[in-house]
Structures are given as structure tokens and as C-alpha cells.
């Protein structure tokens, strides 16, 4: 008895659905309102669809010829505003399936049509030529004005950010750190005293800011009387490999020579060899060793 009721219920439902399709095919099968330019096809689904196949690409391009998309309308008239980017894209699509990107039946206005574009539908050649479509979106900063390579070297196809920038791409400009990192320069006395000709790579790596590769304490320790003001000891317009101590105190070459010769020290051109800080006693111990070395050398 229960089986009979189930069968009867199924037959009633099936027949009702079949009758609806026969009497009201458009309202029964149609998944939604077509855009205005396709509205004339609402009662002729087979113009776009095949039974059991959905919307077929071959039927789409019967009206929408790929070589004319973005250039001319379906009726042959030239578009008021030519879209060369759209034309380029459609001519470069491989394994074309229009419904991969375009959906219909979403409403009367063409803006309601859903476009789900994916870069992998394009030819491999065009995928490597991002600027063919994205040149208006290239930032106007120094980096992007300099680079000539493909955007894909740093950016993905899903979104512009995050990017994966590679400093090697800068080529000859790799060491021009300040052109990009000026706002990241620390505000301490050491960095404030640097001339603009000095580049970050003299102390930092391109992998990260810290730890710095430069340790000034290996050469001389800063203190209250010897602050980290580079220009006191170095010519900041040249290189930090040379220095002088004659910029401060009572130092002058003649007096330094007299004082050191009196102590028996003849090789005193490299001050920090003995004077690694402003502490006098530290220098005295090293001066004694230096005297011994100078005697042995002679």
C-alpha cells in the first residue's frame, strides 16, 4: 500500500512538471532574466544551448566572433568605444569555453552578467606579457619606472599584493638603496650623519636590515667624548675605510709625532691600532706591545 502511494505521488509530480514544461517552457526551464541584448532569444534556448550540453562555445562564437570582440557589435557596426584589450584577450584564449568566464540569466542590465576571468585561459605567450593589459595599473614610483621585466616576476595573477619582489631585478640599481628606503633610515646620530652618497649595502644585506654586517666596536668604541657622528672622523663624501683623529682635541700631526717618538713608538699612522676607545689605559698596554714589535722590526 505504501509503495503504491509513493508511485502515485511520483507520477503526479512528474506529470505536473512535464505539463509545466510543455505549457510554460520559458518560465519552467529558464534560470533567470537575460540581458537586454539577448532578450530576443528567450524563447529559443537552442540558439545558445544544446540538450544535455548547456551553452556551447560554438554557438556563442556564431554571433560573437573572437576577432571582432571589443571592435565591432554583432550586427557589424563599429563600437563607439573600441576596447583593444578585450579584443586582444579574446583572440588569445585557448581551449575556448565561453561559460568559463561569462554567465547569463542574471538580469536585464548587461552589468548583471557575471564575468569570472582566469588568466590560465590565455595563451602562454600573453600570460608572460602582463603590460599588454595592465600598463595603466603600473605604479609611477622609481622601481616600476626602472623595471622592464614581466610583472609575474613579482606578482601573482590572483591579486597585485602581496608581491614577491626580488632585488636582483634592479640590476645596476641594486645598490641604490636610498631611492626606495629613505623613509626607513633610522633617526639616530650615526645614520643622520651619513652623506647621501653612502648606501645601505655598506653595512646591511639585501635579505634583512638586522643584524647589520658592520660593527664599529671592532674598530673604535663610541662614548660621550667620541659620539657616533661619522663626519668627525670620516670624509662622508668618500669612504669609511679611511679616517683621521686630527679633527678634534689638540691633535695635530706634529704633536702626535713628537708624543709617540718620545715613547719610542715610530709606527703611529693607524691610531685605532692602539686607541680602540677613549680610555687612556687601554692604549698604554697596547703601546707597550707596539714598542716591542717596532724594536723587533728594526
Short mmCIF file of C-alpha atoms in Angstrom, two decimals:
data_model
loop_
_atom_site.label_atom_id
_atom_site.label_comp_id
_atom_site.label_asym_id
_atom_site.label_seq_id
_atom_site.Cartn_x
_atom_site.Cartn_y
_atom_site.Cartn_z
CA UNK A 1 0.00 0.00 0.00
CA UNK A 2 2.84 2.39 0.92
CA UNK A 3 4.66 1.57 -2.33
CA UNK A 4 1.56 2.35 -4.33
CA UNK A 5 1.19 5.73 -2.66
CA UNK A 6 4.82 6.57 -3.35
CA UNK A 7 4.45 5.61 -7.01
CA UNK A 8 1.27 7.64 -7.39
CA UNK A 9 2.94 10.68 -5.74
CA UNK A 10 5.90 10.38 -8.10
CA UNK A 11 3.71 10.15 -11.18
CA UNK A 12 1.68 13.19 -10.16
CA UNK A 13 4.86 15.23 -9.60
CA UNK A 14 6.42 14.07 -12.88
CA UNK A 15 3.30 14.77 -14.93
CA UNK A 16 2.88 18.19 -13.35
CA UNK A 17 6.46 19.10 -14.18
CA UNK A 18 6.11 17.79 -17.73
CA UNK A 19 2.89 19.73 -18.24
CA UNK A 20 4.60 22.89 -16.94
CA UNK A 21 7.43 22.46 -19.44
CA UNK A 22 5.00 21.92 -22.33
CA UNK A 23 2.61 24.75 -21.44
CA UNK A 24 5.07 27.27 -19.93
CA UNK A 25 8.54 26.28 -21.22
CA UNK A 26 10.15 29.68 -20.70
CA UNK A 27 9.07 30.12 -17.08
CA UNK A 28 9.66 26.47 -16.20
CA UNK A 29 13.18 25.99 -17.60
CA UNK A 30 14.67 29.49 -17.80
CA UNK A 31 17.08 30.06 -14.88
CA UNK A 32 16.71 33.83 -14.91
CA UNK A 33 16.24 37.04 -16.88
CA UNK A 34 18.54 37.57 -19.87
CA UNK A 35 20.39 40.81 -20.51
CA UNK A 36 18.70 43.23 -22.90
CA UNK A 37 20.78 42.32 -25.96
CA UNK A 38 19.95 38.62 -25.58
CA UNK A 39 16.32 39.08 -24.67
CA UNK A 40 15.14 38.17 -28.18
CA UNK A 41 16.47 34.66 -27.61
CA UNK A 42 14.43 33.93 -24.50
CA UNK A 43 12.01 31.64 -26.36
CA UNK A 44 14.69 29.99 -28.47
CA UNK A 45 17.06 28.38 -26.00
CA UNK A 46 18.59 26.06 -28.58
CA UNK A 47 20.23 29.06 -30.25
CA UNK A 48 22.70 29.05 -27.39
CA UNK A 49 22.16 25.70 -25.67
CA UNK A 50 22.23 22.06 -26.69
CA UNK A 51 20.19 19.43 -24.87
CA UNK A 52 22.30 17.98 -22.11
CA UNK A 53 25.30 20.15 -23.05
CA UNK A 54 24.45 23.61 -21.73
CA UNK A 55 25.68 26.71 -23.54
CA UNK A 56 28.09 25.65 -26.27
CA UNK A 57 31.02 27.79 -27.31
CA UNK A 58 30.45 27.07 -31.00
CA UNK A 59 27.02 28.62 -30.76
CA UNK A 60 28.36 31.66 -28.89
CA UNK A 61 31.01 32.45 -31.49
CA UNK A 62 28.49 32.11 -34.31
CA UNK A 63 27.40 35.59 -33.23
CA UNK A 64 30.35 36.79 -31.19
CA UNK A 65 33.37 36.34 -33.44
CA UNK A 66 36.51 36.44 -31.33
CA UNK A 67 38.44 38.62 -33.78
CA UNK A 68 35.75 41.31 -33.59
CA UNK A 69 35.02 41.35 -29.85
CA UNK A 70 35.82 44.79 -28.49
CA UNK A 71 35.92 46.20 -32.02
CA UNK A 72 32.50 45.64 -33.61
CA UNK A 73 28.99 44.77 -32.47
CA UNK A 74 27.29 41.52 -33.50
CA UNK A 75 25.44 43.33 -36.31
CA UNK A 76 28.77 44.53 -37.77
CA UNK A 77 28.64 48.14 -36.57
CA UNK A 78 31.85 49.52 -35.09
CA UNK A 79 31.69 50.03 -31.35
CA UNK A 80 31.50 53.61 -30.15
CA UNK A 81 34.37 52.93 -27.79
CA UNK A 82 36.81 50.36 -29.12
CA UNK A 83 38.19 48.02 -26.44
CA UNK A 84 41.53 46.79 -27.76
CA UNK A 85 42.32 44.98 -24.52
CA UNK A 86 39.14 42.90 -24.76
CA UNK A 87 39.93 42.16 -28.39
CA UNK A 88 43.45 41.03 -27.52
CA UNK A 89 42.22 38.81 -24.70
CA UNK A 90 39.58 37.01 -26.71
CA UNK A 91 41.90 36.37 -29.63
CA UNK A 92 44.44 34.84 -27.25
CA UNK A 93 42.12 32.44 -25.44
CA UNK A 94 43.00 28.76 -25.77
CA UNK A 95 40.64 25.82 -25.18
CA UNK A 96 37.81 28.30 -25.50
CA UNK A 97 34.75 27.75 -23.33
CA UNK A 98 32.79 30.98 -23.06
CA UNK A 99 30.90 29.90 -19.95
CA UNK A 100 34.18 29.59 -18.03
CA UNK A 101 34.13 33.39 -17.78
CA UNK A 102 30.62 34.50 -18.79
CA UNK A 103 27.29 33.67 -17.22
CA UNK A 104 23.87 34.85 -18.25
CA UNK A 105 20.30 34.98 -16.91
CA UNK A 106 21.26 37.36 -14.11
CA UNK A 107 19.14 40.34 -15.04
CA UNK A 108 18.14 42.77 -17.75
CA UNK A 109 21.19 45.05 -17.48
CA UNK A 110 24.46 43.85 -19.03
CA UNK A 111 26.22 44.85 -15.79
CA UNK A 112 24.45 41.93 -14.13
CA UNK A 113 26.28 39.42 -16.31
CA UNK A 114 28.90 37.68 -14.22
CA UNK A 115 32.45 37.59 -15.57
CA UNK A 116 34.80 35.14 -13.88
CA UNK A 117 38.04 35.70 -15.73
CA UNK A 118 41.05 33.43 -15.16
CA UNK A 119 44.50 34.05 -16.61
CA UNK A 120 45.03 30.39 -17.40
CA UNK A 121 42.54 30.58 -20.29
CA UNK A 122 45.02 32.81 -22.12
CA UNK A 123 47.84 31.66 -24.33
CA UNK A 124 51.15 31.15 -22.55
CA UNK A 125 52.70 33.94 -24.60
CA UNK A 126 50.14 36.51 -23.44
CA UNK A 127 50.41 35.32 -19.85
CA UNK A 128 54.03 36.48 -19.98
CA UNK A 129 53.12 39.90 -21.38
CA UNK A 130 51.24 41.45 -18.45
CA UNK A 131 51.75 45.02 -19.62
CA UNK A 132 49.68 44.31 -22.73
CA UNK A 133 46.63 44.65 -20.47
CA UNK A 134 47.90 46.15 -17.22
CA UNK A 135 50.09 49.07 -18.34
CA UNK A 136 47.62 51.65 -16.89
CA UNK A 137 47.92 49.96 -13.49
CA UNK A 138 51.70 50.10 -13.24
CA UNK A 139 52.65 52.37 -10.29
CA UNK A 140 54.62 55.51 -11.12
CA UNK A 141 57.30 55.02 -8.45
CA UNK A 142 61.05 54.78 -9.13
CA UNK A 143 61.14 50.99 -9.02
CA UNK A 144 58.39 50.41 -11.57
CA UNK A 145 59.67 53.13 -13.86
CA UNK A 146 63.02 51.35 -13.96
CA UNK A 147 61.95 47.74 -14.33
CA UNK A 148 61.28 46.36 -17.79
CA UNK A 149 60.60 42.72 -16.96
CA UNK A 150 57.30 40.88 -16.71
CA UNK A 151 55.04 41.71 -13.75
CA UNK A 152 54.79 37.98 -13.00
CA UNK A 153 58.37 38.10 -11.68
CA UNK A 154 56.93 39.68 -8.52
CA UNK A 155 53.12 39.50 -8.72
CA UNK A 156 50.62 36.66 -8.88
CA UNK A 157 47.56 36.50 -11.11
CA UNK A 158 45.09 36.50 -8.20
CA UNK A 159 45.96 39.92 -6.80
CA UNK A 160 48.66 42.59 -7.06
CA UNK A 161 49.51 42.19 -3.39
CA UNK A 162 51.33 40.62 -1.74
CA UNK A 163 54.20 40.89 -4.20
CA UNK A 164 57.38 38.84 -4.09
CA UNK A 165 59.96 41.41 -5.06
CA UNK A 166 63.46 40.26 -5.95
CA UNK A 167 66.17 42.86 -5.53
CA UNK A 168 68.28 41.20 -8.24
CA UNK A 169 65.78 42.52 -10.75
CA UNK A 170 67.12 46.03 -10.16
CA UNK A 171 70.35 45.17 -11.96
CA UNK A 172 72.72 48.15 -11.88
CA UNK A 173 70.45 49.95 -9.42
CA UNK A 174 70.70 47.17 -6.84
CA UNK A 175 72.93 49.26 -4.56
CA UNK A 176 70.89 52.46 -4.81
CA UNK A 177 69.13 51.67 -1.56
CA UNK A 178 68.18 55.22 -0.68
CA UNK A 179 65.95 55.64 -3.72
CA UNK A 180 63.47 53.27 -2.03
CA UNK A 181 64.45 53.07 1.63
CA UNK A 182 64.95 56.72 2.55
CA UNK A 183 61.94 56.63 4.87
CA UNK A 184 63.31 53.56 6.67
CA UNK A 185 66.63 55.10 7.62
CA UNK A 186 66.99 55.18 11.44
CA UNK A 187 66.97 58.59 13.08
CA UNK A 188 69.96 58.01 15.38
CA UNK A 189 73.11 60.14 15.26
CA UNK A 190 75.06 57.59 13.24
CA UNK A 191 72.56 57.41 10.40
CA UNK A 192 71.71 61.11 10.47
CA UNK A 193 75.35 61.90 9.81
CA UNK A 194 75.59 59.80 6.67
CA UNK A 195 76.02 61.56 3.37
CA UNK A 196 73.50 60.61 0.70
CA UNK A 197 76.30 59.13 -1.36
CA UNK A 198 76.69 56.41 1.27
CA UNK A 199 74.48 53.42 0.51
CA UNK A 200 72.96 50.96 2.95
CA UNK A 201 74.73 47.95 1.41
CA UNK A 202 77.97 49.10 3.01
CA UNK A 203 76.58 47.86 6.32
CA UNK A 204 73.40 45.91 5.55
CA UNK A 205 72.49 42.94 3.41
CA UNK A 206 69.61 42.85 0.95
CA UNK A 207 67.99 39.99 2.88
CA UNK A 208 67.15 41.97 6.03
CA UNK A 209 68.13 45.11 7.92
CA UNK A 210 69.31 43.30 11.04
CA UNK A 211 71.75 42.16 12.05
CA UNK A 212 73.90 44.78 10.41
CA UNK A 213 77.11 43.44 8.90
CA UNK A 214 79.02 46.40 10.31
CA UNK A 215 80.22 46.52 13.93
CA UNK A 216 82.01 49.78 14.69
CA UNK A 217 83.20 48.46 18.07
CA UNK A 218 85.67 46.26 16.18
CA UNK A 219 87.46 49.47 15.25
CA UNK A 220 86.56 52.02 17.88
CA UNK A 221 84.09 52.26 20.75
CA UNK A 222 81.83 55.29 20.91
CA UNK A 223 81.46 57.19 24.18
CA UNK A 224 80.33 60.63 25.36
CA UNK A 225 83.53 62.25 24.09
CA UNK A 226 83.52 60.24 20.89
CA UNK A 227 79.92 60.17 19.64
CA UNK A 228 78.72 58.32 16.55
CA UNK A 229 78.98 61.33 14.30
CA UNK A 230 80.65 59.96 11.18
CA UNK A 231 81.88 63.29 9.83
CA UNK A 232 84.07 63.86 12.92
CA UNK A 233 86.45 61.15 11.76
CA UNK A 234 85.48 60.27 8.20
CA UNK A 235 85.06 62.09 4.93
CA UNK A 236 81.43 61.03 4.40
CA UNK A 237 81.61 62.00 0.75
CA UNK A 238 84.13 59.26 0.08
CA UNK A 239 84.57 56.03 2.01
CA UNK A 240 84.56 54.97 5.66
CA UNK A 241 87.66 52.87 5.15
CA UNK A 242 89.82 55.92 5.88
CA UNK A 243 89.63 58.18 8.93
CA UNK A 244 91.52 60.85 10.86
CA UNK A 245 91.77 61.75 14.51
CA UNK A 246 93.10 65.24 13.83
CA UNK A 247 89.65 66.81 13.62
CA UNK A 248 89.23 67.13 17.40
CA UNK A 249 91.03 67.91 20.65
CA UNK A 250 94.58 69.25 20.49
CA UNK A 251 95.58 66.69 17.87
CA UNK A 252 97.81 67.72 15.01
CA UNK A 253 100.35 65.66 13.06
CA UNK A 254 103.41 67.37 14.52
CA UNK A 255 102.34 66.98 18.11
CA UNK A 256 101.25 63.37 17.64
CA UNK A 257 104.59 62.54 16.06
CA UNK A 258 106.53 64.16 18.94
CA UNK A 259 104.49 62.41 21.65
CA UNK A 260 104.82 58.97 20.08
CA UNK A 261 108.51 59.22 19.25
CA UNK A 262 109.17 60.23 22.86
CA UNK A 263 107.54 56.95 23.90
CA UNK A 264 109.58 55.02 21.35
CA UNK A 265 106.65 54.41 19.03
CA UNK A 266 107.55 55.01 15.42
CA UNK A 267 104.59 53.46 13.62
CA UNK A 268 101.62 55.59 14.69
CA UNK A 269 99.75 56.24 11.44
CA UNK A 270 96.89 53.89 12.36
CA UNK A 271 95.61 55.37 15.63
CA UNK A 272 92.94 52.77 16.37
CA UNK A 273 95.51 50.00 16.39
CA UNK A 274 96.23 51.12 19.94
CA UNK A 275 93.43 53.52 20.73
CA UNK A 276 90.30 51.38 20.35
CA UNK A 277 88.36 53.68 22.70
CA UNK A 278 88.74 56.92 24.62
CA UNK A 279 90.23 55.04 27.60
CA UNK A 280 93.87 56.01 28.04
CA UNK A 281 94.93 52.92 29.99
CA UNK A 282 93.73 50.65 27.18
CA UNK A 283 96.11 52.40 24.80
CA UNK A 284 99.07 52.19 27.26
CA UNK A 285 99.04 48.39 27.30
CA UNK A 286 98.90 48.19 23.54
CA UNK A 287 101.60 50.83 23.17
CA UNK A 288 104.00 48.66 25.19
CA UNK A 289 103.42 45.73 22.84
CA UNK A 290 103.84 48.05 19.87
CA UNK A 291 107.21 49.25 21.12
CA UNK A 292 108.42 45.65 21.28
CA UNK A 293 107.19 44.97 17.75
CA UNK A 294 108.84 48.15 16.43
CA UNK A 295 112.20 47.20 18.03
CA UNK A 296 112.00 43.71 16.55
CA UNK A 297 111.19 45.14 13.14
CA UNK A 298 114.25 47.32 13.30
#
